[in-house]
Coordinates of N, CA and C in Angstrom, one line a residue:
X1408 N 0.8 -1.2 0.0 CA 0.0 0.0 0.0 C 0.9 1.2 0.0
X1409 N 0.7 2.1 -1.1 CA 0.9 3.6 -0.9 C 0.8 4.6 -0.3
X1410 N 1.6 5.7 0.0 CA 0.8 6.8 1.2 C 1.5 7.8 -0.1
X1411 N 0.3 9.0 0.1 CA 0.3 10.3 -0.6 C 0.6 11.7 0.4
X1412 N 2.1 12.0 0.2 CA 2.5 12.6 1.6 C 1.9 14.2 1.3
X1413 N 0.8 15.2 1.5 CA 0.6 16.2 1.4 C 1.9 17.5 1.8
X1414 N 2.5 18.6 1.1 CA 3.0 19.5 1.3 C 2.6 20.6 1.3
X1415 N 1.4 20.9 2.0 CA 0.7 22.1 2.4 C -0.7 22.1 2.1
X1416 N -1.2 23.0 2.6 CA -2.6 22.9 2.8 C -3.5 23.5 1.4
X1417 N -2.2 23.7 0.3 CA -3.1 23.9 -1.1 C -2.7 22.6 -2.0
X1418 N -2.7 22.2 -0.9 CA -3.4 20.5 -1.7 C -4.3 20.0 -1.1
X1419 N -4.9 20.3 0.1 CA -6.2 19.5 0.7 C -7.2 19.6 -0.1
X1420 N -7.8 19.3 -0.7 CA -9.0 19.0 -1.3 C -10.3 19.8 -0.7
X1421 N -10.5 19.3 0.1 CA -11.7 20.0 1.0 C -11.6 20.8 1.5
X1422 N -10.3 21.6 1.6 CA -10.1 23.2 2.0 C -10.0 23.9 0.8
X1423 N -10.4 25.1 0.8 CA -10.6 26.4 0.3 C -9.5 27.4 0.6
X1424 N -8.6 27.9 0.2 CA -7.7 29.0 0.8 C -8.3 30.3 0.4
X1425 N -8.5 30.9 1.6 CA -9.3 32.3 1.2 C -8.3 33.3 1.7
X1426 N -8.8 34.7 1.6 CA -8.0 35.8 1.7 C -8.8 36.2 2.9
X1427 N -8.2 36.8 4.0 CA -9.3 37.5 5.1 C -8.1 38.7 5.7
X1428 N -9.2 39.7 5.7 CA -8.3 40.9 6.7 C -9.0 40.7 7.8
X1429 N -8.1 40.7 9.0 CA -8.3 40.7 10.8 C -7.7 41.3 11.2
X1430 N -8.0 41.5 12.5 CA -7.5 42.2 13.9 C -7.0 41.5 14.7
X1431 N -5.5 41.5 15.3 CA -5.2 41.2 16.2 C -5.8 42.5 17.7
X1432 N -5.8 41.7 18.9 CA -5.1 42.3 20.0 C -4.5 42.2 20.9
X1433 N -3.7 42.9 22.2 CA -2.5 43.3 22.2 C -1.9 41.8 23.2
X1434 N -3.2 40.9 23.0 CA -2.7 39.5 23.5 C -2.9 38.5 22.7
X1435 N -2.8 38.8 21.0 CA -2.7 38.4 20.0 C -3.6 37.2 19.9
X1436 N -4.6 37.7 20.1 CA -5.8 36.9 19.6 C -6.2 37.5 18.6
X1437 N -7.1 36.7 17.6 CA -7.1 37.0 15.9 C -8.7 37.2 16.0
X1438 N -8.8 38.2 15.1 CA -10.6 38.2 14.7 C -10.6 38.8 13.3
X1439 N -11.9 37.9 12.8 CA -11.8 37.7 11.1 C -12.6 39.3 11.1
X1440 N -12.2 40.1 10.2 CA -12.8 41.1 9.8 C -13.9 41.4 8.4
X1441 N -12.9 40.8 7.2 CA -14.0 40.9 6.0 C -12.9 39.3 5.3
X1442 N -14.1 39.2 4.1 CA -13.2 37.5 3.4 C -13.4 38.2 2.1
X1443 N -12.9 37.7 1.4 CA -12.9 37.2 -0.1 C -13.4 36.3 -0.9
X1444 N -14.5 35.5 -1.3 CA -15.0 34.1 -1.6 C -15.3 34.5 -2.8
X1445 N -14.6 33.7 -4.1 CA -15.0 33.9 -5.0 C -15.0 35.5 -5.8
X1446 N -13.9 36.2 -5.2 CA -13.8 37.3 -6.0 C -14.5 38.5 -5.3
X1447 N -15.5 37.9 -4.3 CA -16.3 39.3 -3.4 C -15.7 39.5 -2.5
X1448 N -16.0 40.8 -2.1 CA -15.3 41.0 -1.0 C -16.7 41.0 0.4
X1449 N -16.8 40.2 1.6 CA -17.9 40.2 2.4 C -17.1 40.8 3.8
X1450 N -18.2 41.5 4.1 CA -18.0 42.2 5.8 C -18.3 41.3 6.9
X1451 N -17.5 40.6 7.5 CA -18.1 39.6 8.7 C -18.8 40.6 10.0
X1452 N -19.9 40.2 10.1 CA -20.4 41.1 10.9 C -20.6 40.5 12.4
X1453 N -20.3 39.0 12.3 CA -21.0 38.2 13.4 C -19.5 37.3 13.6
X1454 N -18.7 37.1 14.3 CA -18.0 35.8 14.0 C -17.8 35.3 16.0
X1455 N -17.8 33.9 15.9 CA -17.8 33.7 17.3 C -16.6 32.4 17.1
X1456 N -15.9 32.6 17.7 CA -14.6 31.6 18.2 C -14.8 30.2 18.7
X1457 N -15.2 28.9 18.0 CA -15.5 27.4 18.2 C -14.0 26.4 18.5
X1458 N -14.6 25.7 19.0 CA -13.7 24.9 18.6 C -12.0 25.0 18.3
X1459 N -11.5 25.6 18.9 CA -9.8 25.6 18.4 C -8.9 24.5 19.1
X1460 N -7.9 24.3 18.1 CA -7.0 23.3 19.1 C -5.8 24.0 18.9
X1461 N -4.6 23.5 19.2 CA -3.3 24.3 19.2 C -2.5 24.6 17.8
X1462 N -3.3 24.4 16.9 CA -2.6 24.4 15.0 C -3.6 25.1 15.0
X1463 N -5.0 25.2 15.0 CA -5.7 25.7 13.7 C -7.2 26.6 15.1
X1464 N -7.5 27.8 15.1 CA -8.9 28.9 16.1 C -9.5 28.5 14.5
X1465 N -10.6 28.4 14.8 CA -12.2 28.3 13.9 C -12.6 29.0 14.5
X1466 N -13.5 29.5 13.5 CA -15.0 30.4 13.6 C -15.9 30.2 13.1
X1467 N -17.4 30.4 13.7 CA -18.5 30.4 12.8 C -19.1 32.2 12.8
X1468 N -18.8 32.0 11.2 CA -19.1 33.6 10.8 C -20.5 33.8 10.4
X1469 N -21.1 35.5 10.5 CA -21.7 35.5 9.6 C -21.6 36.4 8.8
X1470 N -21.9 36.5 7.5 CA -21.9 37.2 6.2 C -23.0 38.0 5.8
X1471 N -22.9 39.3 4.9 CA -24.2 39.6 4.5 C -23.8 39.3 2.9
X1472 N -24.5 38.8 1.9 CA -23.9 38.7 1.2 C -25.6 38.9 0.1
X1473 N -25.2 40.5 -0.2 CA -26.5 41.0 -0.7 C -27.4 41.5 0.1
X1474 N -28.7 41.1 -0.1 CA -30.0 40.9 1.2 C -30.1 39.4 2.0
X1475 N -29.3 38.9 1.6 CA -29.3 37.7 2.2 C -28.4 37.5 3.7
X1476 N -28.5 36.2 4.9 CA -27.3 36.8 6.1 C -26.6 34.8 5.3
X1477 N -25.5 34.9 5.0 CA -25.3 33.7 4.9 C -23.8 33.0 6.3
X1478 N -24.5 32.0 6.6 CA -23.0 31.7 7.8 C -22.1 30.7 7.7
X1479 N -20.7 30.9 7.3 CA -19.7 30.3 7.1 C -18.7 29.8 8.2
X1480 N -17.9 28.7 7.8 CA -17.1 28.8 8.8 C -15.7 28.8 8.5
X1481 N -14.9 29.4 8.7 CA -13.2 30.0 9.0 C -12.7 29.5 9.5
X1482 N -11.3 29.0 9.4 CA -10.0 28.3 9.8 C -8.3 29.2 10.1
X1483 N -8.2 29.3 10.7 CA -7.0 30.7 11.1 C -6.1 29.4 11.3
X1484 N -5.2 29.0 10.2 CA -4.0 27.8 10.3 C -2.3 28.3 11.0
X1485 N -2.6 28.7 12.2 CA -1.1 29.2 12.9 C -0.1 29.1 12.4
X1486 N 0.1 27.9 12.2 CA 1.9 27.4 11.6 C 1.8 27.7 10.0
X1487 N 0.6 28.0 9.8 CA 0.8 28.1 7.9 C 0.7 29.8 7.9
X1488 N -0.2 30.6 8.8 CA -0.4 31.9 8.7 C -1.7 32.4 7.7
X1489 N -2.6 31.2 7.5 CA -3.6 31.1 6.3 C -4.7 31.1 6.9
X1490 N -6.0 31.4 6.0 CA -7.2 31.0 6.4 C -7.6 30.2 5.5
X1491 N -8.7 29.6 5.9 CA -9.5 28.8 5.0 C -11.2 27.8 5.0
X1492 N -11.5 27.6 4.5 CA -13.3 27.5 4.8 C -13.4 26.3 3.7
X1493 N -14.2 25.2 4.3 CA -14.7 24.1 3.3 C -15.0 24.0 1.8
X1494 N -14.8 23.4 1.4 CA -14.7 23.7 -0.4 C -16.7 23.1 0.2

């Protein structure tokens, strides 16, 4: 049997690499500000901090995207410096 050794996270399949501007503060915790999906640019208006382990803080965001509120969820990858959201 074969093993397929991954070299970064723009090879995972099921991850999305997105663009996001955030805030740190001055005890360097991270908050997602606006994302990039597909070329738009969206205002996070809602995001709450889930689930994190010592690699990777998640969030469940929300979005306005139009007239619509749509809720995504965010990956802040420490050791890579990236974000990213389920394909």
């Amino acid at each position: 049997m074969s093993a397929y050794v991954l070299h970064g996270l723009n090879e995972c399949r099921h991850l999305q690499i997105v663009p996001v501007i955030s805030s740190f503060d001055c005890d360097g915790n991270i908050f997602p500000l606006y994302v990039r999906i597909d070329g738009q640019s969206l205002k996070i208006y809602n995001a709450r901090r889930v689930d994190s382990t010592i690699r990777i803080i998640n969030f469940n965001c929300e979005v306005m995207d139009y007239d619509r509120v749509k809720r995504i969820k965010l990956s802040y990858h420490i050791g890579d410096l990236v974000w990213s959201m389920p394909r």
